[in-house]
Amino acid sequence: MEGAQLLKCVLYTWGANSYGQLGQGHREDQAEPRRADGGLQAEQTRCMTGGGGHSAVITESGELLMCGQNLKGQLGLSHTSEVITFQPCPLPGCSRVQQVSCGWDFSVILTGDGQVLVCGSNAFGQLGVSPGITHSAEPLHVKSLNEPVTSVAAGLRHALASTASGCVYHWGTGLSSHAKRMLSPHPVPAHLSSKEPCLVPGFNHVTPQKVVAGSTHCICLTVKGDVFLWGSNKHGQLVSESLFLPLPVALDRSLLQAERVTDVHSGWTHLVAKTGDFFSGGRIVSWGWNEHGMCGDGSLCDVTQPRPIPSFRDATALLIGCGSGHSMALCSLKSNEDSAS
Amino acid sequence: MTVFHDEVEIEDFEYDEETETYYFPCPCGDRFAITKEDLENGEEVATCPSCSLIVKVIYDKERFMCGEVIEAPKASENKLELAQS
């Protein structure tokens, strides 16, 4: 075909890398995107995400690969040694992984049939299983989520799940102490201090598409492209006047040029989002904390409201992902152009 | 004048019995640390060895200086597991 261009898929990672969480085979921080090809075929990548010091990738065939820190067994590999290139995570009895989310030192895995598996630390009830379990290097089933789950999210010490019936659940006590101080003398809502999945009020009139968690904040993206935020706003990550939002509040769409959000991910207190629609392609914007270059604009200065990432000006975003202090994007480039090498 | 990145209650720190140090996650991926001895001396700044961020520790100084240990989730069980594996 005349004018046809070959597309090449390349996986980039950038940001903090003390535990090899960038999957580049070394442990040096990166302030601009660099290739992370070792251990996986980029064309087979379907989604990627990261936690406090670990990263996870799911392939087209539903295989889960992990790398980075593993002290609490958060890589689910049945051992606790560090890994610096992506390694496959075997899950007996599970034929396909639909989604994965990585917290500070734990991981939440959503299987193809809507069940939730967890591994890593349970010191703050973030696994949503028996409090007697301190941590697990083997994935455990969260039995109390007894309807099909559509998406999962893991924060510093809390986790979220959205279900087929349109509910959102929150567990893990990561927000509890801060909520108590901010809301005092009012009581802390149950969903902010539970060690088992607890229903989050406020989603009766919208349909959740996915849930996302930051260090101590929560995000729900609806099917209509609106973003709801709750939790801690100490660093402006909720783009609100309040220091703490106990219940979900919608993000003002005028801050994103009135475009709908098609995907959103969060690190500690930085966010990366894909805006636009099917016809205008995917633009990548980021905002929040940027001390280790995680907003990807080449500087180390905080980005105070959603802004497009300069390196991806001529690229089409396919996928985005975040870890605590690092970010990832899978982009479609022209074959003789590698603008972010 | 120091600028604290955050204020964190001692209950949110994880205690390592071996190093007698309290730890709280740092956004850079390492951990803020403050020793039991520092707390007993009335110190309230936890620092991160990998970056410039610092946090203020919120705790009852009188209780600490009496030698009473505040209950915090212990981070040391995994060391025993590692030794046994």
GROMACS .gro file of N, CA, C and O in nm, chain A residues 153-241:
model
  356
  153ALA      N    1  -0.779  -0.190   4.238
  153ALA     CA    2  -0.676  -0.088   4.252
  153ALA      C    3  -0.610  -0.105   4.389
  153ALA      O    4  -0.675  -0.144   4.485
  154ALA      N    5  -0.480  -0.076   4.395
  154ALA     CA    6  -0.407  -0.087   4.521
  154ALA      C    7  -0.336   0.044   4.550
  154ALA      O    8  -0.269   0.099   4.463
  155GLY      N    9  -0.352   0.098   4.673
  155GLY     CA   10  -0.285   0.220   4.715
  155GLY      C   11  -0.168   0.186   4.805
  155GLY      O   12  -0.118   0.074   4.804
  156LEU      N   13  -0.126   0.281   4.888
  156LEU     CA   14  -0.015   0.258   4.981
  156LEU      C   15  -0.049   0.140   5.073
  156LEU      O   16   0.021   0.040   5.079
  157ARG      N   17  -0.160   0.151   5.143
  157ARG     CA   18  -0.206   0.047   5.235
  157ARG      C   19  -0.357   0.033   5.228
  157ARG      O   20  -0.422   0.010   5.330
  158HIS      N   21  -0.415   0.051   5.109
  158HIS     CA   22  -0.558   0.028   5.091
  158HIS      C   23  -0.580  -0.025   4.950
  158HIS      O   24  -0.489  -0.019   4.866
  159ALA      N   25  -0.700  -0.081   4.927
  159ALA     CA   26  -0.732  -0.135   4.795
  159ALA      C   27  -0.877  -0.105   4.762
  159ALA      O   28  -0.958  -0.079   4.851
  160LEU      N   29  -0.908  -0.106   4.630
  160LEU     CA   30  -1.042  -0.077   4.582
  160LEU      C   31  -1.083  -0.182   4.481
  160LEU      O   32  -0.997  -0.242   4.415
  161ALA      N   33  -1.215  -0.204   4.468
  161ALA     CA   34  -1.266  -0.292   4.364
  161ALA      C   35  -1.400  -0.238   4.316
  161ALA      O   36  -1.479  -0.187   4.395
  162SER      N   37  -1.425  -0.249   4.185
  162SER     CA   38  -1.557  -0.215   4.131
  162SER      C   39  -1.617  -0.346   4.082
  162SER      O   40  -1.544  -0.437   4.039
  163THR      N   41  -1.750  -0.359   4.094
  163THR     CA   42  -1.814  -0.485   4.060
  163THR      C   43  -1.909  -0.471   3.942
  163THR      O   44  -1.944  -0.361   3.900
  164ALA      N   45  -1.954  -0.588   3.893
  164ALA     CA   46  -2.043  -0.592   3.777
  164ALA      C   47  -2.174  -0.520   3.805
  164ALA      O   48  -2.237  -0.464   3.714
  165SER      N   49  -2.218  -0.515   3.932
  165SER     CA   50  -2.346  -0.450   3.964
  165SER      C   51  -2.330  -0.300   3.988
  165SER      O   52  -2.424  -0.232   4.028
  166GLY      N   53  -2.208  -0.244   3.966
  166GLY     CA   54  -2.189  -0.099   3.977
  166GLY      C   55  -2.149  -0.051   4.116
  166GLY      O   56  -2.157   0.067   4.146
  167CYS      N   57  -2.105  -0.144   4.203
  167CYS     CA   58  -2.061  -0.106   4.338
  167CYS      C   59  -1.910  -0.082   4.340
  167CYS      O   60  -1.837  -0.135   4.257
  168VAL      N   61  -1.866  -0.003   4.439
  168VAL     CA   62  -1.723   0.018   4.462
  168VAL      C   63  -1.694  -0.021   4.606
  168VAL      O   64  -1.765   0.021   4.698
  169TYR      N   65  -1.593  -0.105   4.628
  169TYR     CA   66  -1.552  -0.147   4.762
  169TYR      C   67  -1.413  -0.094   4.795
  169TYR      O   68  -1.329  -0.077   4.706
  170HIS      N   69  -1.391  -0.069   4.924
  170HIS     CA   70  -1.265  -0.011   4.973
  170HIS      C   71  -1.223  -0.093   5.094
  170HIS      O   72  -1.305  -0.122   5.181
  171TRP      N   73  -1.097  -0.139   5.104
  171TRP     CA   74  -1.047  -0.207   5.224
  171TRP      C   75  -0.902  -0.171   5.248
  171TRP      O   76  -0.834  -0.120   5.161
  172GLY      N   77  -0.853  -0.199   5.372
  172GLY     CA   78  -0.718  -0.156   5.412
  172GLY      C   79  -0.729  -0.024   5.485
  172GLY      O   80  -0.807   0.063   5.448
  173THR      N   81  -0.649  -0.007   5.593
  173THR     CA   82  -0.666   0.110   5.681
  173THR      C   83  -0.568   0.223   5.652
  173THR      O   84  -0.542   0.307   5.736
  174GLY      N   85  -0.515   0.229   5.531
  174GLY     CA   86  -0.416   0.330   5.495
  174GLY      C   87  -0.462   0.474   5.513
  174GLY      O   88  -0.382   0.562   5.544
  175LEU      N   89  -0.590   0.501   5.496
  175LEU     CA   90  -0.641   0.639   5.507
  175LEU      C   91  -0.695   0.670   5.646
  175LEU      O   92  -0.728   0.785   5.675
  176SER      N   93  -0.703   0.567   5.729
  176SER     CA   94  -0.776   0.578   5.855
  176SER      C   95  -0.722   0.685   5.951
  176SER      O   96  -0.798   0.767   6.001
  177SER      N   97  -0.590   0.684   5.977
  177SER     CA   98  -0.533   0.780   6.073
  177SER      C   99  -0.552   0.924   6.025
  177SER      O  100  -0.588   1.013   6.103
  178HIS      N  101  -0.523   0.947   5.897
  178HIS     CA  102  -0.535   1.082   5.843
  178HIS      C  103  -0.682   1.127   5.843
  178HIS      O  104  -0.713   1.241   5.877
  179ALA      N  105  -0.773   1.034   5.809
  179ALA     CA  106  -0.916   1.066   5.809
  179ALA      C  107  -0.960   1.107   5.949
  179ALA      O  108  -1.034   1.204   5.968
  180LYS      N  109  -0.913   1.033   6.048
  180LYS     CA  110  -0.952   1.060   6.187
  180LYS      C  111  -0.911   1.201   6.227
  180LYS      O  112  -0.989   1.276   6.287
  181ARG      N  113  -0.789   1.240   6.190
  181ARG     CA  114  -0.741   1.374   6.226
  181ARG      C  115  -0.814   1.483   6.149
  181ARG      O  116  -0.851   1.586   6.204
  182MET      N  117  -0.839   1.460   6.020
  182MET     CA  118  -0.902   1.562   5.935
  182MET      C  119  -1.051   1.579   5.964
  182MET      O  120  -1.106   1.686   5.950
  183LEU      N  121  -1.119   1.468   5.999
  183LEU     CA  122  -1.264   1.473   6.014
  183LEU      C  123  -1.309   1.496   6.158
  183LEU      O  124  -1.426   1.526   6.182
  184SER      N  125  -1.219   1.480   6.254
  184SER     CA  126  -1.251   1.494   6.396
  184SER      C  127  -1.323   1.626   6.421
  184SER      O  128  -1.282   1.730   6.370
  185PRO      N  129  -1.434   1.630   6.501
  185PRO     CA  130  -1.485   1.521   6.585
  185PRO      C  131  -1.584   1.428   6.514
  185PRO      O  132  -1.643   1.342   6.580
  186HIS      N  133  -1.603   1.446   6.382
  186HIS     CA  134  -1.696   1.358   6.311
  186HIS      C  135  -1.636   1.218   6.298
  186HIS      O  136  -1.515   1.203   6.288
  187PRO      N  137  -1.722   1.115   6.293
  187PRO     CA  138  -1.669   0.978   6.283
  187PRO      C  139  -1.611   0.953   6.144
  187PRO      O  140  -1.647   1.019   6.047
  188VAL      N  141  -1.520   0.858   6.135
  188VAL     CA  142  -1.460   0.819   6.007
  188VAL      C  143  -1.556   0.721   5.938
  188VAL      O  144  -1.597   0.623   6.000
  189PRO      N  145  -1.594   0.746   5.812
  189PRO     CA  146  -1.684   0.652   5.744
  189PRO      C  147  -1.623   0.511   5.741
  189PRO      O  148  -1.501   0.497   5.729
  190ALA      N  149  -1.710   0.410   5.748
  190ALA     CA  150  -1.665   0.271   5.757
  190ALA      C  151  -1.569   0.230   5.647
  190ALA      O  152  -1.472   0.158   5.672
  191HIS      N  153  -1.593   0.277   5.524
  191HIS     CA  154  -1.511   0.229   5.412
  191HIS      C  155  -1.366   0.275   5.422
  191HIS      O  156  -1.280   0.223   5.353
  192LEU      N  157  -1.336   0.374   5.511
  192LEU     CA  158  -1.199   0.424   5.522
  192LEU      C  159  -1.118   0.351   5.631
  192LEU      O  160  -0.998   0.375   5.645
  193SER      N  161  -1.181   0.262   5.708
  193SER     CA  162  -1.108   0.197   5.818
  193SER      C  163  -1.141   0.049   5.831
  193SER      O  164  -1.138  -0.005   5.939
  194SER      N  165  -1.168  -0.016   5.719
  194SER     CA  166  -1.206  -0.157   5.723
  194SER      C  167  -1.094  -0.248   5.671
  194SER      O  168  -1.025  -0.213   5.577
  195LYS      N  169  -1.077  -0.366   5.734
  195LYS     CA  170  -0.975  -0.461   5.689
  195LYS      C  171  -1.035  -0.568   5.599
  195LYS      O  172  -0.968  -0.665   5.561
  196GLU      N  173  -1.165  -0.548   5.565
  196GLU     CA  174  -1.229  -0.636   5.468
  196GLU      C  175  -1.306  -0.546   5.372
  196GLU      O  176  -1.342  -0.434   5.409
  197PRO      N  177  -1.336  -0.590   5.249
  197PRO     CA  178  -1.406  -0.506   5.152
  197PRO      C  179  -1.533  -0.441   5.208
  197PRO      O  180  -1.617  -0.511   5.265
  198CYS      N  181  -1.545  -0.306   5.196
  198CYS     CA  182  -1.657  -0.229   5.250
  198CYS      C  183  -1.711  -0.137   5.140
  198CYS      O  184  -1.633  -0.072   5.070
  199LEU      N  185  -1.844  -0.129   5.126
  199LEU     CA  186  -1.907  -0.051   5.019
  199LEU      C  187  -1.880   0.099   5.033
  199LEU      O  188  -1.892   0.155   5.141
  200VAL      N  189  -1.844   0.167   4.922
  200VAL     CA  190  -1.823   0.312   4.921
  200VAL      C  191  -1.951   0.380   4.875
  200VAL      O  192  -2.001   0.350   4.766
  201PRO      N  193  -2.009   0.472   4.956
  201PRO     CA  194  -2.132   0.539   4.913
  201PRO      C  195  -2.104   0.642   4.804
  201PRO      O  196  -1.993   0.691   4.792
  202GLY      N  197  -2.208   0.675   4.724
  202GLY     CA  198  -2.197   0.785   4.628
  202GLY      C  199  -2.194   0.747   4.482
  202GLY      O  200  -2.178   0.832   4.396
  203PHE      N  201  -2.208   0.617   4.451
  203PHE     CA  202  -2.202   0.577   4.310
  203PHE      C  203  -2.335   0.525   4.257
  203PHE      O  204  -2.340   0.455   4.157
  204ASN      N  205  -2.446   0.564   4.323
  204ASN     CA  206  -2.578   0.516   4.282
  204ASN      C  207  -2.619   0.563   4.144
  204ASN      O  208  -2.691   0.494   4.074
  205HIS      N  209  -2.575   0.684   4.102
  205HIS     CA  210  -2.624   0.742   3.976
  205HIS      C  211  -2.521   0.746   3.865
  205HIS      O  212  -2.541   0.810   3.762
  206VAL      N  213  -2.407   0.681   3.886
  206VAL     CA  214  -2.307   0.674   3.780
  206VAL      C  215  -2.263   0.528   3.767
  206VAL      O  216  -2.285   0.447   3.857
  207THR      N  217  -2.203   0.496   3.655
  207THR     CA  218  -2.156   0.360   3.633
  207THR      C  219  -2.004   0.357   3.635
  207THR      O  220  -1.939   0.414   3.546
  208PRO      N  221  -1.944   0.295   3.739
  208PRO     CA  222  -1.797   0.288   3.744
  208PRO      C  223  -1.742   0.205   3.629
  208PRO      O  224  -1.797   0.099   3.597
  209GLN      N  225  -1.635   0.255   3.566
  209GLN     CA  226  -1.567   0.177   3.463
  209GLN      C  227  -1.443   0.114   3.524
  209GLN      O  228  -1.415  -0.004   3.501
  210LYS      N  229  -1.365   0.194   3.601
  210LYS     CA  230  -1.249   0.139   3.669
  210LYS      C  231  -1.219   0.219   3.794
  210LYS      O  232  -1.259   0.334   3.807
  211VAL      N  233  -1.149   0.153   3.888
  211VAL     CA  234  -1.102   0.220   4.009
  211VAL      C  235  -0.950   0.229   4.003
  211VAL      O  236  -0.884   0.143   3.946
  212VAL      N  237  -0.894   0.336   4.062
  212VAL     CA  238  -0.750   0.361   4.063
  212VAL      C  239  -0.716   0.412   4.203
  212VAL      O  240  -0.796   0.483   4.263
  213ALA      N  241  -0.598   0.377   4.255
  213ALA     CA  242  -0.561   0.426   4.388
  213ALA      C  243  -0.425   0.496   4.383
  213ALA      O  244  -0.334   0.454   4.313
  214GLY      N  245  -0.413   0.607   4.458
  214GLY     CA  246  -0.285   0.672   4.481
  214GLY      C  247  -0.236   0.628   4.617
  214GLY      O  248  -0.288   0.531   4.674
  215SER      N  249  -0.138   0.697   4.676
  215SER     CA  250  -0.085   0.655   4.806
  215SER      C  251  -0.194   0.654   4.911
  215SER      O  252  -0.215   0.554   4.981
  216THR      N  253  -0.267   0.765   4.925
  216THR     CA  254  -0.376   0.772   5.023
  216THR      C  255  -0.494   0.844   4.960
  216THR      O  256  -0.567   0.916   5.029
  217HIS      N  257  -0.512   0.826   4.830
  217HIS     CA  258  -0.632   0.881   4.767
  217HIS      C  259  -0.690   0.776   4.671
  217HIS      O  260  -0.626   0.674   4.646
  218CYS      N  261  -0.815   0.802   4.627
  218CYS     CA  262  -0.887   0.705   4.547
  218CYS      C  263  -0.948   0.773   4.426
  218CYS      O  264  -0.988   0.889   4.434
  219ILE      N  265  -0.956   0.700   4.316
  219ILE     CA  266  -1.008   0.754   4.191
  219ILE      C  267  -1.106   0.652   4.131
  219ILE      O  268  -1.080   0.532   4.135
  220CYS      N  269  -1.218   0.703   4.078
  220CYS     CA  270  -1.308   0.616   4.004
  220CYS      C  271  -1.339   0.683   3.871
  220CYS      O  272  -1.385   0.797   3.869
  221LEU      N  273  -1.309   0.616   3.760
  221LEU     CA  274  -1.339   0.666   3.626
  221LEU      C  275  -1.471   0.603   3.583
  221LEU      O  276  -1.488   0.482   3.592
  222THR      N  277  -1.567   0.687   3.539
  222THR     CA  278  -1.697   0.634   3.500
  222THR      C  279  -1.699   0.604   3.350
  222THR      O  280  -1.612   0.649   3.275
  223VAL      N  281  -1.801   0.531   3.306
  223VAL     CA  282  -1.810   0.495   3.163
  223VAL      C  283  -1.828   0.620   3.076
  223VAL      O  284  -1.793   0.618   2.959
  224LYS      N  285  -1.878   0.730   3.135
  224LYS     CA  286  -1.896   0.854   3.057
  224LYS      C  287  -1.771   0.942   3.058
  224LYS      O  288  -1.773   1.052   3.003
  225GLY      N  289  -1.661   0.894   3.120
  225GLY     CA  290  -1.535   0.969   3.113
  225GLY      C  291  -1.517   1.074   3.221
  225GLY      O  292  -1.433   1.163   3.207
  226ASP      N  293  -1.596   1.065   3.328
  226ASP     CA  294  -1.578   1.155   3.442
  226ASP      C  295  -1.490   1.089   3.547
  226ASP      O  296  -1.490   0.967   3.560
  227VAL      N  297  -1.416   1.172   3.620
  227VAL     CA  298  -1.325   1.122   3.722
  227VAL      C  299  -1.375   1.165   3.860
  227VAL      O  300  -1.393   1.283   3.884
  228PHE      N  301  -1.399   1.067   3.949
  228PHE     CA  302  -1.437   1.096   4.087
  228PHE      C  303  -1.316   1.070   4.176
  228PHE      O  304  -1.241   0.974   4.155
  229LEU      N  305  -1.294   1.158   4.274
  229LEU     CA  306  -1.176   1.149   4.360
  229LEU      C  307  -1.218   1.156   4.507
  229LEU      O  308  -1.308   1.232   4.543
  230TRP      N  309  -1.152   1.078   4.594
  230TRP     CA  310  -1.173   1.090   4.738
  230TRP      C  311  -1.047   1.047   4.811
  230TRP      O  312  -0.959   0.985   4.754
  231GLY      N  313  -1.038   1.087   4.941
  231GLY     CA  314  -0.923   1.054   5.022
  231GLY      C  315  -0.840   1.177   5.055
  231GLY      O  316  -0.891   1.287   5.067
  232SER      N  317  -0.708   1.157   5.067
  232SER     CA  318  -0.619   1.265   5.108
  232SER      C  319  -0.586   1.359   4.993
  232SER      O  320  -0.561   1.315   4.882
  233ASN      N  321  -0.587   1.488   5.021
  233ASN     CA  322  -0.554   1.590   4.921
  233ASN      C  323  -0.440   1.678   4.971
  233ASN      O  324  -0.430   1.795   4.937
  234LYS      N  325  -0.352   1.621   5.047
  234LYS     CA  326  -0.243   1.699   5.108
  234LYS      C  327  -0.154   1.766   5.004
  234LYS      O  328  -0.097   1.870   5.029
  235HIS      N  329  -0.139   1.705   4.886
  235HIS     CA  330  -0.049   1.761   4.783
  235HIS      C  331  -0.124   1.804   4.658
  235HIS      O  332  -0.066   1.811   4.551
  236GLY      N  333  -0.253   1.834   4.673
  236GLY     CA  334  -0.332   1.885   4.561
  236GLY      C  335  -0.368   1.783   4.455
  236GLY      O  336  -0.416   1.819   4.349
  237GLN      N  337  -0.346   1.656   4.483
  237GLN     CA  338  -0.373   1.554   4.382
  237GLN      C  339  -0.522   1.540   4.349
  237GLN      O  340  -0.558   1.483   4.246
  238LEU      N  341  -0.611   1.591   4.436
  238LEU     CA  342  -0.753   1.582   4.409
  238LEU      C  343  -0.806   1.709   4.344
  238LEU      O  344  -0.925   1.719   4.314
  239VAL      N  345  -0.718   1.806   4.320
  239VAL     CA  346  -0.754   1.933   4.256
  239VAL      C  347  -0.878   1.991   4.325
  239VAL      O  348  -0.979   2.020   4.262
  240SER      N  349  -0.869   2.004   4.458
  240SER     CA  350  -0.983   2.050   4.538
  240SER      C  351  -0.934   2.147   4.645
  240SER      O  352  -0.814   2.150   4.677
  241GLU      N  353  -1.026   2.225   4.700
  241GLU     CA  354  -0.992   2.318   4.809
  241GLU      C  355  -0.975   2.242   4.941
  241GLU      O  356  -0.903   2.285   5.030
   0.00000   0.00000   0.00000
